[in-house]
PDB file of C-alpha atoms in Angstrom:
ATOM      1  CA  MET W1291       0.000   0.000   0.000  1.00  0.00           C
ATOM      2  CA  ASN W1292       1.298   3.449  -0.961  1.00  0.00           C
ATOM      3  CA  SER W1293       0.569   6.825   0.569  1.00  0.00           C
ATOM      4  CA  PHE W1294      -0.687   9.747  -1.531  1.00  0.00           C
ATOM      5  CA  SER W1295      -1.366  13.410  -0.887  1.00  0.00           C
ATOM      6  CA  VAL W1296      -4.749  14.418  -2.300  1.00  0.00           C
ATOM      7  CA  GLN W1297      -6.194  17.915  -2.330  1.00  0.00           C
ATOM      8  CA  VAL W1298      -9.922  18.234  -3.017  1.00  0.00           C
ATOM      9  CA  ASP W1299     -11.628  21.593  -3.602  1.00  0.00           C
ATOM     10  CA  LEU W1300     -15.381  21.654  -3.025  1.00  0.00           C
ATOM     11  CA  ASP W1301     -17.816  24.350  -4.103  1.00  0.00           C
ATOM     12  CA  ALA W1302     -18.856  25.044  -0.517  1.00  0.00           C
ATOM     13  CA  PRO W1303     -19.080  28.127   1.693  1.00  0.00           C
ATOM     14  CA  GLU W1304     -16.817  28.672   4.666  1.00  0.00           C
ATOM     15  CA  PRO W1305     -17.969  26.285   7.397  1.00  0.00           C
ATOM     16  CA  THR W1306     -19.211  27.469  10.762  1.00  0.00           C
ATOM     17  CA  LEU W1307     -17.177  26.483  13.836  1.00  0.00           C
ATOM     18  CA  ASP W1308     -19.624  23.646  14.547  1.00  0.00           C
ATOM     19  CA  GLN W1309     -19.313  22.405  10.962  1.00  0.00           C
ATOM     20  CA  LEU W1310     -15.540  22.653  11.165  1.00  0.00           C
ATOM     21  CA  ASP W1311     -15.576  20.486  14.294  1.00  0.00           C
ATOM     22  CA  LEU W1312     -17.557  17.873  12.365  1.00  0.00           C
ATOM     23  CA  LEU W1313     -15.139  18.089   9.418  1.00  0.00           C
ATOM     24  CA  MET W1314     -12.265  17.398  11.794  1.00  0.00           C
ATOM     25  CA  ASP W1315     -13.998  14.192  12.992  1.00  0.00           C
ATOM     26  CA  MET W1316     -12.620  12.337   9.959  1.00  0.00           C
ATOM     27  CA  PRO W1317     -10.778   9.071  10.569  1.00  0.00           C
ATOM     28  CA  ALA W1318      -7.179   9.737  11.677  1.00  0.00           C
ATOM     29  CA  GLU W1319      -5.785   7.590   8.850  1.00  0.00           C
ATOM     30  CA  TYR W1320      -6.468  10.431   6.383  1.00  0.00           C
ATOM     31  CA  GLU W1321      -4.563  13.144   8.295  1.00  0.00           C
ATOM     32  CA  CYS W1322      -6.957  15.710   6.844  1.00  0.00           C
ATOM     33  CA  SER W1323      -6.660  19.466   7.148  1.00  0.00           C
ATOM     34  CA  TRP W1324      -9.292  21.932   5.945  1.00  0.00           C
ATOM     35  CA  GLY W1325      -9.106  25.478   4.697  1.00  0.00           C
ATOM     36  CA  MET W1326     -10.601  27.991   2.314  1.00  0.00           C
ATOM     37  CA  PHE W1327      -9.040  28.840  -1.048  1.00  0.00           C
ATOM     38  CA  ARG W1328     -10.694  31.238  -3.504  1.00  0.00           C
ATOM     39  CA  ASN W1329     -14.014  30.940  -1.642  1.00  0.00           C
ATOM     40  CA  ARG W1330     -13.906  27.153  -1.884  1.00  0.00           C
ATOM     41  CA  LEU W1331     -13.614  24.577   0.856  1.00  0.00           C
ATOM     42  CA  GLN W1332     -10.343  22.699   0.456  1.00  0.00           C
ATOM     43  CA  ALA W1333      -9.382  19.362   2.005  1.00  0.00           C
ATOM     44  CA  GLN W1334      -5.769  18.174   2.118  1.00  0.00           C
ATOM     45  CA  LEU W1335      -5.673  14.438   2.828  1.00  0.00           C
ATOM     46  CA  THR W1336      -3.142  11.662   3.125  1.00  0.00           C
ATOM     47  CA  VAL W1337      -4.710   8.662   1.422  1.00  0.00           C
ATOM     48  CA  PRO W1338      -3.483   5.048   1.563  1.00  0.00           C
ATOM     49  CA  ALA W1339      -4.021   3.374  -1.813  1.00  0.00           C
ATOM     50  CA  LYS W1340      -2.419   1.013  -4.315  1.00  0.00           C
ATOM     51  CA  THR W1341      -2.517   3.498  -7.196  1.00  0.00           C
ATOM     52  CA  LEU W1342      -2.803   7.232  -7.768  1.00  0.00           C
ATOM     53  CA  ARG W1343      -6.185   6.723  -9.417  1.00  0.00           C
ATOM     54  CA  GLN W1344      -7.499   4.895  -6.352  1.00  0.00           C
ATOM     55  CA  ALA W1345      -6.158   7.683  -4.128  1.00  0.00           C
ATOM     56  CA  VAL W1346      -7.973  10.339  -6.152  1.00  0.00           C
ATOM     57  CA  GLU W1347     -11.262   8.429  -6.102  1.00  0.00           C
ATOM     58  CA  LEU W1348     -11.007   7.728  -2.372  1.00  0.00           C
ATOM     59  CA  GLY W1349      -9.950  11.314  -1.605  1.00  0.00           C
ATOM     60  CA  ILE W1350     -12.989  12.688  -3.430  1.00  0.00           C
ATOM     61  CA  LEU W1351     -15.316  10.257  -1.633  1.00  0.00           C
ATOM     62  CA  VAL W1352     -13.857  11.003   1.797  1.00  0.00           C
ATOM     63  CA  ALA W1353     -13.924  14.817   1.356  1.00  0.00           C
ATOM     64  CA  ALA W1354     -17.446  14.833  -0.075  1.00  0.00           C
ATOM     65  CA  ASP W1355     -18.693  12.506   2.677  1.00  0.00           C
ATOM     66  CA  ALA W1356     -17.121  14.702   5.352  1.00  0.00           C
ATOM     67  CA  ALA W1357     -18.822  17.785   3.875  1.00  0.00           C
ATOM     68  CA  ARG W1358     -22.213  16.020   3.931  1.00  0.00           C
ATOM     69  CA  HIS W1359     -21.576  14.792   7.502  1.00  0.00           C
ATOM     70  CA  ALA W1360     -20.777  18.373   8.553  1.00  0.00           C
ATOM     71  CA  GLY W1361     -24.120  19.597   7.222  1.00  0.00           C
ATOM     72  CA  LEU W1362     -22.774  21.277   4.096  1.00  0.00           C
ATOM     73  CA  GLY W1363     -24.892  19.121   1.790  1.00  0.00           C
ATOM     74  CA  THR W1364     -23.773  17.545  -1.453  1.00  0.00           C
ATOM     75  CA  ARG W1365     -21.098  19.753  -2.981  1.00  0.00           C
ATOM     76  CA  GLU W1366     -19.542  19.750  -6.420  1.00  0.00           C
ATOM     77  CA  VAL W1367     -15.863  18.857  -6.605  1.00  0.00           C
ATOM     78  CA  VAL W1368     -14.251  21.686  -8.587  1.00  0.00           C
ATOM     79  CA  ALA W1369     -10.584  20.660  -8.440  1.00  0.00           C
ATOM     80  CA  VAL W1370      -8.404  17.733  -7.427  1.00  0.00           C
ATOM     81  CA  ALA W1371      -4.616  17.508  -7.165  1.00  0.00           C
ATOM     82  CA  ALA W1372      -2.845  14.303  -6.204  1.00  0.00           C
ATOM     83  CA  MET W1373       0.706  12.995  -5.918  1.00  0.00           C
ATOM     84  CA  THR W1374       2.769  10.532  -3.944  1.00  0.00           C
ATOM     85  CA  GLU W1375       3.647  11.580  -0.411  1.00  0.00           C
ATOM     86  CA  GLY W1376       7.306  11.636  -1.462  1.00  0.00           C
ATOM     87  CA  GLU W1377       6.579  14.103  -4.263  1.00  0.00           C
ATOM     88  CA  PHE W1378       4.454  16.233  -1.914  1.00  0.00           C
ATOM     89  CA  GLU W1379       7.259  16.403   0.666  1.00  0.00           C
ATOM     90  CA  HIS W1380       9.802  17.194  -2.068  1.00  0.00           C
ATOM     91  CA  ARG W1381       7.655  20.093  -3.325  1.00  0.00           C
ATOM     92  CA  GLN W1382       7.125  21.420   0.199  1.00  0.00           C
ATOM     93  CA  ALA W1383      10.895  21.422   0.784  1.00  0.00           C
ATOM     94  CA  GLU W1384      11.366  23.580  -2.331  1.00  0.00           C
ATOM     95  CA  ILE W1385       9.318  26.476  -0.948  1.00  0.00           C
ATOM     96  CA  PRO W1386      11.797  28.895   0.608  1.00  0.00           C
ATOM     97  CA  ASP W1387      11.066  30.861   3.760  1.00  0.00           C
ATOM     98  CA  LEU W1388      10.426  34.373   2.428  1.00  0.00           C
ATOM     99  CA  LEU W1389      10.487  37.790   4.082  1.00  0.00           C
ATOM    100  CA  SER W1390       8.742  40.998   3.068  1.00  0.00           C
ATOM    101  CA  THR W1391      10.481  44.339   2.588  1.00  0.00           C
ATOM    102  CA  GLU W1392       9.226  45.459   6.011  1.00  0.00           C
ATOM    103  CA  GLU W1393      10.548  42.314   7.718  1.00  0.00           C
ATOM    104  CA  VAL W1394      13.975  42.741   6.106  1.00  0.00           C
ATOM    105  CA  ALA W1395      14.052  46.404   7.154  1.00  0.00           C
ATOM    106  CA  ALA W1396      13.344  45.424  10.759  1.00  0.00           C
ATOM    107  CA  GLN W1397      16.022  42.704  10.776  1.00  0.00           C
ATOM    108  CA  LEU W1398      18.665  44.943   9.205  1.00  0.00           C
ATOM    109  CA  ASN W1399      17.583  47.976  11.239  1.00  0.00           C
ATOM    110  CA  ILE W1400      17.211  50.145   8.131  1.00  0.00           C
ATOM    111  CA  SER W1401      14.236  51.830   6.465  1.00  0.00           C
ATOM    112  CA  ARG W1402      11.908  50.117   4.045  1.00  0.00           C
ATOM    113  CA  GLN W1403      13.078  52.523   1.341  1.00  0.00           C
ATOM    114  CA  ALA W1404      16.708  51.528   1.962  1.00  0.00           C
ATOM    115  CA  VAL W1405      15.749  47.868   1.511  1.00  0.00           C
ATOM    116  CA  VAL W1406      14.005  48.641  -1.792  1.00  0.00           C
ATOM    117  CA  LYS W1407      17.093  50.546  -3.034  1.00  0.00           C
ATOM    118  CA  ARG W1408      19.325  47.569  -2.140  1.00  0.00           C
ATOM    119  CA  ALA W1409      16.813  44.875  -3.072  1.00  0.00           C
ATOM    120  CA  GLU W1410      18.851  43.248  -5.830  1.00  0.00           C
ATOM    121  CA  LYS W1411      22.048  43.306  -3.746  1.00  0.00           C
ATOM    122  CA  LEU W1412      20.116  41.670  -0.908  1.00  0.00           C
ATOM    123  CA  GLY W1413      18.978  38.880  -3.225  1.00  0.00           C
ATOM    124  CA  GLY W1414      15.410  40.134  -3.485  1.00  0.00           C
ATOM    125  CA  ARG W1415      12.966  38.972  -6.117  1.00  0.00           C
ATOM    126  CA  LYS W1416      10.335  41.296  -7.500  1.00  0.00           C
ATOM    127  CA  VAL W1417       6.751  40.113  -7.201  1.00  0.00           C
ATOM    128  CA  GLY W1418       4.270  42.037  -9.320  1.00  0.00           C
ATOM    129  CA  ASP W1419       4.964  45.689 -10.107  1.00  0.00           C
ATOM    130  CA  ARG W1420       6.241  46.958  -6.752  1.00  0.00           C
ATOM    131  CA  ALA W1421       6.621  44.256  -4.104  1.00  0.00           C
ATOM    132  CA  TRP W1422       9.851  42.459  -3.214  1.00  0.00           C
ATOM    133  CA  VAL W1423      10.441  39.182  -1.365  1.00  0.00           C
ATOM    134  CA  PHE W1424      13.706  38.021   0.180  1.00  0.00           C
ATOM    135  CA  ASP W1425      15.078  34.619   1.127  1.00  0.00           C
ATOM    136  CA  ALA W1426      15.070  34.439   4.927  1.00  0.00           C
ATOM    137  CA  GLY W1427      18.265  32.346   4.996  1.00  0.00           C
ATOM    138  CA  THR W1428      20.168  34.955   2.993  1.00  0.00           C
ATOM    139  CA  ILE W1429      19.002  37.748   5.288  1.00  0.00           C
ATOM    140  CA  ARG W1430      19.836  35.721   8.425  1.00  0.00           C
ATOM    141  CA  LYS W1431      23.341  35.204   7.049  1.00  0.00           C
ATOM    142  CA  LEU W1432      23.727  38.952   6.395  1.00  0.00           C
ATOM    143  CA  VAL W1433      22.568  39.772   9.911  1.00  0.00           C
ATOM    144  CA  SER W1434      24.979  37.267  11.500  1.00  0.00           C
ATOM    145  CA  GLU W1435      27.901  38.523   9.371  1.00  0.00           C
ATOM    146  CA  SER W1436      27.240  42.163  10.234  1.00  0.00           C
ATOM    147  CA  GLY W1437      26.507  41.601  13.919  1.00  0.00           C
TER     148      GLY W1437
END
C-alpha cells in the first residue's frame, strides 16, 4: 500500500465552527486538514491506496462525505490535485522561507526605502509591479555577518 497526498476543492461556503468540528472528525488515517481557497472549501488528505487513481477516487469520496456529515450538503468537486507523499514532501521542501520588505528592514535595522534601493544586492525577487520578497536564509546570514 502506498501513501498519496490528495487535495480536493469543493464548491462550498466557509464552514461554521460547529461544521468545522464535524469536518475534523474524519478518521485519523487520512490526516486531513481543511481550509478555504478562492471561496472554496479545500481538504488536504493523506490517502493510503495502491494506485494514484485509487487515491484520487477515495480522496474525493472522503472529502465529499465529510462535507455532507458536517451539514454542508452535497457539494460539487471543482478541483483535485494528487501525488505521492514523497513528491508532496519534495515540493514542500522547495518552498523557501520568504520575508517581506518590512521584515527585512526590521532585521537589518534600516528603512523600508533603503531595503528597496538595495533589493537586488540583498537577493530580493520582484513580485508584481512593486513588491519584493527576500530569502530568509540569505538575510539571516547577512545579519549574523554584520553583527
